[in-house]
Coordinates of C-alpha atoms and ligand atoms in Angstrom, one line a residue:
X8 CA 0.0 0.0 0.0
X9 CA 1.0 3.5 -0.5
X10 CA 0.7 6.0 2.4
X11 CA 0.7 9.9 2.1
X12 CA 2.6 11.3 5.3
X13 CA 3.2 15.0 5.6
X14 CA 6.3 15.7 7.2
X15 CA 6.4 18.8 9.4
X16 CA 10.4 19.2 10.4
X17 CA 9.7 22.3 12.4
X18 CA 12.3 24.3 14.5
X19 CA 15.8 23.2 16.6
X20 CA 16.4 19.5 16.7
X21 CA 13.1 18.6 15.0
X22 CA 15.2 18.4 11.7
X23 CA 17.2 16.1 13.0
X24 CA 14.8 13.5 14.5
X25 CA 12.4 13.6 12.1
X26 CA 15.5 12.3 9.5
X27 CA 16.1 9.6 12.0
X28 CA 12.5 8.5 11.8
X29 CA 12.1 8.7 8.5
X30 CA 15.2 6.5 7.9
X31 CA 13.4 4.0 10.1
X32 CA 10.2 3.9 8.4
X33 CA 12.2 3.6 4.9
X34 CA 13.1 0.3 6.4
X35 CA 9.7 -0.4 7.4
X36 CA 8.5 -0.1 4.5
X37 CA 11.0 -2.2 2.5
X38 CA 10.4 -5.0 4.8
X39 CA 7.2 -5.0 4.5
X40 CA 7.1 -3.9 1.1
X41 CA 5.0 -0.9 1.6
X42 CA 5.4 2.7 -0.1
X43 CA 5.8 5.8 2.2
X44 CA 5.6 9.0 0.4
X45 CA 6.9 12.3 2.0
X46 CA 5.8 15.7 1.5
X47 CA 7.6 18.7 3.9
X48 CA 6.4 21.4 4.6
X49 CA 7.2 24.4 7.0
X50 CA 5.8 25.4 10.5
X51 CA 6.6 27.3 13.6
X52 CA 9.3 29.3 13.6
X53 CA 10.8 28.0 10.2
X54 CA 7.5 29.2 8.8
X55 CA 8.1 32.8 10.4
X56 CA 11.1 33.3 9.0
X57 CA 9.9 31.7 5.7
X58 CA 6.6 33.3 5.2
X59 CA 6.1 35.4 8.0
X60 CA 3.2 33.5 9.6
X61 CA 3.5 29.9 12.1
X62 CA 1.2 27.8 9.9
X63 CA 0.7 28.6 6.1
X64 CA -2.2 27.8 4.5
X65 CA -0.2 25.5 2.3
X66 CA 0.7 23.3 5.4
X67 CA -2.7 22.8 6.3
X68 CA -3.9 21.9 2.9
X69 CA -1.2 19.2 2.8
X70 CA -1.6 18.0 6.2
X71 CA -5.7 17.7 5.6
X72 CA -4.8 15.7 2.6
X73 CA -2.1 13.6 3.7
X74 CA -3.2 10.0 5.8
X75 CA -1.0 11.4 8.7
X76 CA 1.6 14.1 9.5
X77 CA 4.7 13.2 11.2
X78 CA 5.9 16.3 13.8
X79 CA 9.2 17.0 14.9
X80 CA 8.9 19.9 17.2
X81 CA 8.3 24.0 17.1
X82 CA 9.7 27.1 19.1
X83 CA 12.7 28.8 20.1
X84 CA 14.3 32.0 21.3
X85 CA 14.7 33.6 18.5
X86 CA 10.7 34.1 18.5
X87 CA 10.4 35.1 22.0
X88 CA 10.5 38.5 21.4
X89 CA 7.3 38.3 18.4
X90 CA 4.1 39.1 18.4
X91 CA 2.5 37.1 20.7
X92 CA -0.4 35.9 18.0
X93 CA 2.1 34.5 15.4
X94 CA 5.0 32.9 17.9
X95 CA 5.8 29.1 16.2
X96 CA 3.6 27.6 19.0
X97 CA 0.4 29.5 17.5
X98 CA 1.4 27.2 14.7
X99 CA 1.3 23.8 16.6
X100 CA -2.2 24.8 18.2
X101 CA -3.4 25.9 14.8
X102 CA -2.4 22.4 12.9
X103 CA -4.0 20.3 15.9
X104 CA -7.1 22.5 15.8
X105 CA -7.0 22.0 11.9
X106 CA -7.3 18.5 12.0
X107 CA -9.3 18.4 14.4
X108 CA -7.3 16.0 16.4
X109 CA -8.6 16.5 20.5
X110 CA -7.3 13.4 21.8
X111 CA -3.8 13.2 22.6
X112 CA -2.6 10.0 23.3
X113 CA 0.7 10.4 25.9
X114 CA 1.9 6.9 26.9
X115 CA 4.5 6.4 29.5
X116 CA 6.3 3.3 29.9
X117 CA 9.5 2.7 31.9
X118 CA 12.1 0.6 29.7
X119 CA 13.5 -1.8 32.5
X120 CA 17.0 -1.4 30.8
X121 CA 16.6 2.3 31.6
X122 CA 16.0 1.6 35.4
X123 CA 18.6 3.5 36.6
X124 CA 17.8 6.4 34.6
X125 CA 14.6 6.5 36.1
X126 CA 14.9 9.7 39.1
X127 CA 12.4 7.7 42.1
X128 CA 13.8 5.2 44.0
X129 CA 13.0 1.9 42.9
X130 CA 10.8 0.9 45.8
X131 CA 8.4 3.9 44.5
X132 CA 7.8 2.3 40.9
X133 CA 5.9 -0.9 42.5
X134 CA 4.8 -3.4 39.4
X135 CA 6.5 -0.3 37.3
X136 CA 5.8 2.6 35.1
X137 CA 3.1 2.0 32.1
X138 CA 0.4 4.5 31.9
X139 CA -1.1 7.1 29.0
X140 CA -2.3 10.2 29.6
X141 CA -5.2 10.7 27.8
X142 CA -5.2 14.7 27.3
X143 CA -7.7 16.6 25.5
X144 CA -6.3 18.4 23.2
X145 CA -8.5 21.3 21.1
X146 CA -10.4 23.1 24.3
X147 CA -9.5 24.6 27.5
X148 CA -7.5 27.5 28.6
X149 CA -5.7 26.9 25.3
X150 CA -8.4 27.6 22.4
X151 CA -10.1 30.0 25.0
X152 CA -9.9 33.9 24.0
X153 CA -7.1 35.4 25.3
X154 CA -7.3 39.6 26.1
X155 CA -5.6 42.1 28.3
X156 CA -7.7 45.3 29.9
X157 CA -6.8 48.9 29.2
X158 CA -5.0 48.4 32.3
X159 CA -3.1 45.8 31.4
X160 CA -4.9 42.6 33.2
X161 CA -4.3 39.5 31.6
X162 CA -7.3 37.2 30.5
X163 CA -7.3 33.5 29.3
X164 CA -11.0 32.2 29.3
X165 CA -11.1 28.5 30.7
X166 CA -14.0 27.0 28.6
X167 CA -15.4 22.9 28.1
X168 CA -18.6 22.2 26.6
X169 CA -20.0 19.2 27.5
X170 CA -19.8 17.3 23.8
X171 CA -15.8 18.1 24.0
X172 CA -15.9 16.5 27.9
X173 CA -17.9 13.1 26.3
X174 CA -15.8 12.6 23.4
X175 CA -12.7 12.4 24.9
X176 CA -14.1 10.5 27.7
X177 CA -15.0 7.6 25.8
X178 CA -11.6 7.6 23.5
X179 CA -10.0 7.3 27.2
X180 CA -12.5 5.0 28.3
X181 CA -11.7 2.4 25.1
X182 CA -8.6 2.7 25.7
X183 CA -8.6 1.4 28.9
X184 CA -10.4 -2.0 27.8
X185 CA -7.6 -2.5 25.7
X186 CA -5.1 -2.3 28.8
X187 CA -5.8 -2.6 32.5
X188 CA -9.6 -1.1 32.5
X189 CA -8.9 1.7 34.8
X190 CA -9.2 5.3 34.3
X191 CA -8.1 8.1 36.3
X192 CA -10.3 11.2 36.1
X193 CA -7.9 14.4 36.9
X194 CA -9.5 17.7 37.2
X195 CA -9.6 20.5 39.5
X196 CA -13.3 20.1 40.4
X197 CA -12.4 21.9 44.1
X198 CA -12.1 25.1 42.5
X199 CA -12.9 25.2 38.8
X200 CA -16.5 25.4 37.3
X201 CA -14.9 23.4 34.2
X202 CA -13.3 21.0 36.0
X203 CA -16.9 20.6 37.8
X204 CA -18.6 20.1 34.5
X205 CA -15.6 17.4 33.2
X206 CA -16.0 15.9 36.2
X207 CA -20.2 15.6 36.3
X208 CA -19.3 14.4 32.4
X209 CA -17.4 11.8 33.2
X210 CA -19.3 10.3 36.2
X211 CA -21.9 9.8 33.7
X212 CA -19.8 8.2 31.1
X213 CA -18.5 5.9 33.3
X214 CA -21.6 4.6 33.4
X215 CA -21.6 3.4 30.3
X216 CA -18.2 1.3 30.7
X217 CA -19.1 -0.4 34.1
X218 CA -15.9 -2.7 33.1
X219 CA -13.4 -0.4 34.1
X220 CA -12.8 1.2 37.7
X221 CA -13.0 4.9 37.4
X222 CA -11.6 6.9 40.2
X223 CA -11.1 10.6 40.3
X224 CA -8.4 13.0 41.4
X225 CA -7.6 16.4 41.9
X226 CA -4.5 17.6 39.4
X227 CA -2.2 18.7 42.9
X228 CA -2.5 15.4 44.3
X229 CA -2.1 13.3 40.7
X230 CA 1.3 15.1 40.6
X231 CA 1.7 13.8 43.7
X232 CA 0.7 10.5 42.9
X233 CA 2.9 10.2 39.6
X234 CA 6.1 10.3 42.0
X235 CA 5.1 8.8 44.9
X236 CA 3.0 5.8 43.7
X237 CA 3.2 6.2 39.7
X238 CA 1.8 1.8 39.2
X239 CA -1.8 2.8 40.1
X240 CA -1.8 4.6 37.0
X241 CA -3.3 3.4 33.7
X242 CA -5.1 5.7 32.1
X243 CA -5.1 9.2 32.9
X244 CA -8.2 11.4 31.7
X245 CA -7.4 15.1 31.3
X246 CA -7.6 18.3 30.3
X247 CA -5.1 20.3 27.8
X248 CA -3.8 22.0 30.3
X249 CA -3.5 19.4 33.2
X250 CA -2.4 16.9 30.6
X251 CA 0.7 19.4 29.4
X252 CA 1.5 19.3 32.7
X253 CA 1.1 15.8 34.3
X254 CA 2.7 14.9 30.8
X255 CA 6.0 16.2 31.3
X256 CA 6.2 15.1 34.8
X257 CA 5.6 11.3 33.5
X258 CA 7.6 11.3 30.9
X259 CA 11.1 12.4 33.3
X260 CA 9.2 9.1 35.3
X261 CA 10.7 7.4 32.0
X262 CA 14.0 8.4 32.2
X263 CA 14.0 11.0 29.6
X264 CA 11.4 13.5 27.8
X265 CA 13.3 12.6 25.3
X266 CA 11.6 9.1 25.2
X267 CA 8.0 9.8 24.8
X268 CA 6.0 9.6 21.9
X269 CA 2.5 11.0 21.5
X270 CA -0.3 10.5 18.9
X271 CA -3.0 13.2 18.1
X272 CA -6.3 11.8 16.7
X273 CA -9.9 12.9 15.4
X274 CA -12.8 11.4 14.4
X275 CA -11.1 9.4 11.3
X276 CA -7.8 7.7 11.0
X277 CA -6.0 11.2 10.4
X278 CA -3.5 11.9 13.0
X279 CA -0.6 13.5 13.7
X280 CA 2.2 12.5 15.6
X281 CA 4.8 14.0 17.9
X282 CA 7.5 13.6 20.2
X283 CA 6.0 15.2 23.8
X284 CA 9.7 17.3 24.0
X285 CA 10.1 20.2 22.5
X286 CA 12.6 21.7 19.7
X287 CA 15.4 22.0 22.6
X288 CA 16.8 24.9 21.1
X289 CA 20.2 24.7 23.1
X290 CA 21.0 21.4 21.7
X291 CA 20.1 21.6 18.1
X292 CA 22.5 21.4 15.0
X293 CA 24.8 18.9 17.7
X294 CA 23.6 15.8 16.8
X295 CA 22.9 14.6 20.0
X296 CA 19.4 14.6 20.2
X297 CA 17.8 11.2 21.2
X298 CA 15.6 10.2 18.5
X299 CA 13.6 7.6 20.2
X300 CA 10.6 9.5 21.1
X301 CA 9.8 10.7 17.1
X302 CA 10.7 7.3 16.1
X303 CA 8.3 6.1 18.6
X304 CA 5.9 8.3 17.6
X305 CA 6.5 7.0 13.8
X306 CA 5.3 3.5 15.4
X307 CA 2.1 4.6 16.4
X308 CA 1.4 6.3 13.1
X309 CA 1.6 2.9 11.6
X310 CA -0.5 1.3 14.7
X311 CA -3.1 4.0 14.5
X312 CA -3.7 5.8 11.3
X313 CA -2.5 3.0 8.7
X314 CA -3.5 -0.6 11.1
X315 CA -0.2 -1.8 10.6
X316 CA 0.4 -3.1 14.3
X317 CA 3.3 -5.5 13.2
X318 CA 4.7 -3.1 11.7
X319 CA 4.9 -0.5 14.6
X320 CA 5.7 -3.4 16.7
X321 CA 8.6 -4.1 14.9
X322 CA 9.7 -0.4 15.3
X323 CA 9.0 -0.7 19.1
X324 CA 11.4 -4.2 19.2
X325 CA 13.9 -2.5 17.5
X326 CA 13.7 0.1 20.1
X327 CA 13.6 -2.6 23.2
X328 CA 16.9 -4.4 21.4
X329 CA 18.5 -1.3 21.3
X330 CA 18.4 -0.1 25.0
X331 CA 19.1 -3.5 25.8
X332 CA 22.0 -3.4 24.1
X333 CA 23.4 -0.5 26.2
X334 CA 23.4 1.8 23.4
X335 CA 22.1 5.7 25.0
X336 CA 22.2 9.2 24.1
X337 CA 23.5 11.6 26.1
X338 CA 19.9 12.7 27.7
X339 CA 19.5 8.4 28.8
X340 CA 23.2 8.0 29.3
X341 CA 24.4 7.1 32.9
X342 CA 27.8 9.7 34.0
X343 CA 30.6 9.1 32.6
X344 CA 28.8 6.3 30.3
X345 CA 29.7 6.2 26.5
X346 CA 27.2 8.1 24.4
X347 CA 26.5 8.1 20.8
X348 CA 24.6 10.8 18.3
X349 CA 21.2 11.1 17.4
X350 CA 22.4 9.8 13.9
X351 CA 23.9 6.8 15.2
X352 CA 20.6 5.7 17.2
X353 CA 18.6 6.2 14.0
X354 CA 20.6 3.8 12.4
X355 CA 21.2 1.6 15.1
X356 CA 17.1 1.2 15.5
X357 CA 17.0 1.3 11.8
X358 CA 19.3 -1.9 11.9
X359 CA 17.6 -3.4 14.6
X360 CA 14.8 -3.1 12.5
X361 CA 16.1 -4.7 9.1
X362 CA 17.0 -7.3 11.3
Ligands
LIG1 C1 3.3 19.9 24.1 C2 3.9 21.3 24.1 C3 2.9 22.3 23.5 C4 1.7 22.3 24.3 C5 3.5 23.7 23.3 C6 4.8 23.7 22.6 C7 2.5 24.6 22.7 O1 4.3 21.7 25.4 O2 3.0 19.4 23.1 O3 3.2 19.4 25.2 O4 1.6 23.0 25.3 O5 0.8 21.6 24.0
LIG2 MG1 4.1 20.1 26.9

């Protein structure tokens, strides 16, 4: 079969990884005998300094007509300083809005060989680390209009209708059947009205998937939770907001930010895919980037948008076979332990995956 995949390199080290992954999904689709067909195209800051806008119209026509889009990462300094309506991350929101992808799918999974990168003590991780954070991803604080007063008050309006609430509530909720049927509900239902209304939305969801054990927490105590007793977690239903947030924290849970993937979906089988990190401006151009979470997101693109789970399972062996070989980037590497480039992971997963 032939796939369409718009590639969207972006800013600082998302170049870099995005070549990585794409050199691993070439072999993918030899082995399998598949055809993969590339289009690039600029967002973010690139885009800014292209065209003078985050997300050209252009993009977004590709991206709509591509069967998924493949995201390295957007943002730097050098837009700090710009207009706040056109900074490269204005360009990220707008794609995901675009497609209309509001379910972000964040899994974090602990790699045993990566133990000892892991910052908890190892009585903390119980039966270990291997949770998603389901995080809405089109509403909130972060499509809410944002205004400042005459004397100078900042606004962000915090909004959730209920339709938004029930859609991703039963995304989360089917994907906890197909792992340990238990979601966590995290809001702020204490203080905030939405978080009342997500909350009163997913009681009566739950209903509906009596299978699974739904329990609710506040977002102070879940970050709590995530490092004192991270196991209980499976799947984690959130906000955009909460689910930036709690997402980070469980990905450095892994080791590395640089090791989690994360798949954006819709309706249809249109998604698009991104490492969680970000473009890690101080780093780019160095070659030491690790790869693994865009080449993990690359796997899910296969799993999700295209069906080919062998296929992205053979990506994610690859990746196992790796890290149990010892081979690390500098972000996974132990002091004083040997590192290697982010070119030399790509091709050692790549390997791994000819194999
Ligand atoms: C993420 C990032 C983005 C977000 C930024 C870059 C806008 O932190 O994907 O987690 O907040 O969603
Ligand atoms: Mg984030």
């Amino acid at each position: 079969m032939k796939y369409h995949i718009a590639l969207l390199k972006g800013d600082g080290i998302g170049p870099e990884i995005i070549d990585e992954a794409v050199k691993c999904l070439d072999v993918v689709a030899k082995k399998f005998g598949h055809e993969f067909e590339y289009d690039t195209q600029i967002i973010g800051g690139e885009a800014i300094d292209a065209v003078g806008v985050p997300l050209p119209q252009e993009t977004v026509d590709v991206c709509l007509a591509s069967d998924a889009v493949l995201m390295g990462a957007v943002g730097g300094p050098r837009w700090d300083t710009i207009d706040p309506s056109i900074r490269p991350e204005v360009g990220l929101l707008g794609i995901r809005k675009a497609l209309g992808t509001f379910v972000n799918i964040r899994p974090a999974k602990l790699y045993a060989p990566l133990a000892d990168a892991c910052p908890l003590k190892p009585e903390r991780l119980g039966s270990g680390l291997d949770l998603i954070v389901c995080r809405e991803l089109t509403g909130d604080v972060y499509f809410g209009r944002k205004w400042r007063d005459d004397d100078g008050t900042g606004h962000d309006d915090m909004n959730y209708t209920i339709p938004e609430i029930e859609r991703i509530a039963h995304r989360a909720y089917a994907l906890a059947r197909k792992r340990r049927n238990h979601v966590t509900c995290v809001d702020k239902a204490n203080v905030l009205e939405t978080s009342r209304v997500w909350r009163e939305t997913v009681e009566r969801i739950a209903c509906e998937y009596p299978d699974v054990t739904t329990d609710y927490q506040y977002v102070d105590n879940a970050s709590m939770q995530l490092v004192l007793n991270p196991s209980q977690f499976d799947v984690i239903l959130t906000g955009n907001l909460f689910g930036d947030i709690l997402s980070d924290e469980a990905s450095c849970i892994t080791g590395s930010i640089g090791m989690l993937p994360s798949a954006s979906l819709g309706d249809g089988p249109l998604g698009l895919y991104e490492p969680i990190h970000g473009s890690a401006p101080d780093i780019a151009g160095k070659n030491i980037a690790n790869p693994i979470a865009t080449i993990l997101s690359a796997a899910m693109m296969l799993r999700y948008s295209f069906n080919l789970d062998a296929e992205a399972q053979t990506i994610e062996d690859a990746i196992d076979a790796v890290l149990e070989a010892g081979l690390r980037t500098g972000d996974i590497a132990k002091q004083n332990e040997q590192s290697i480039s982010c070119t030399e992971m790509g091709n050692a997963i790549a390997n791994a995956i000819a194999s």
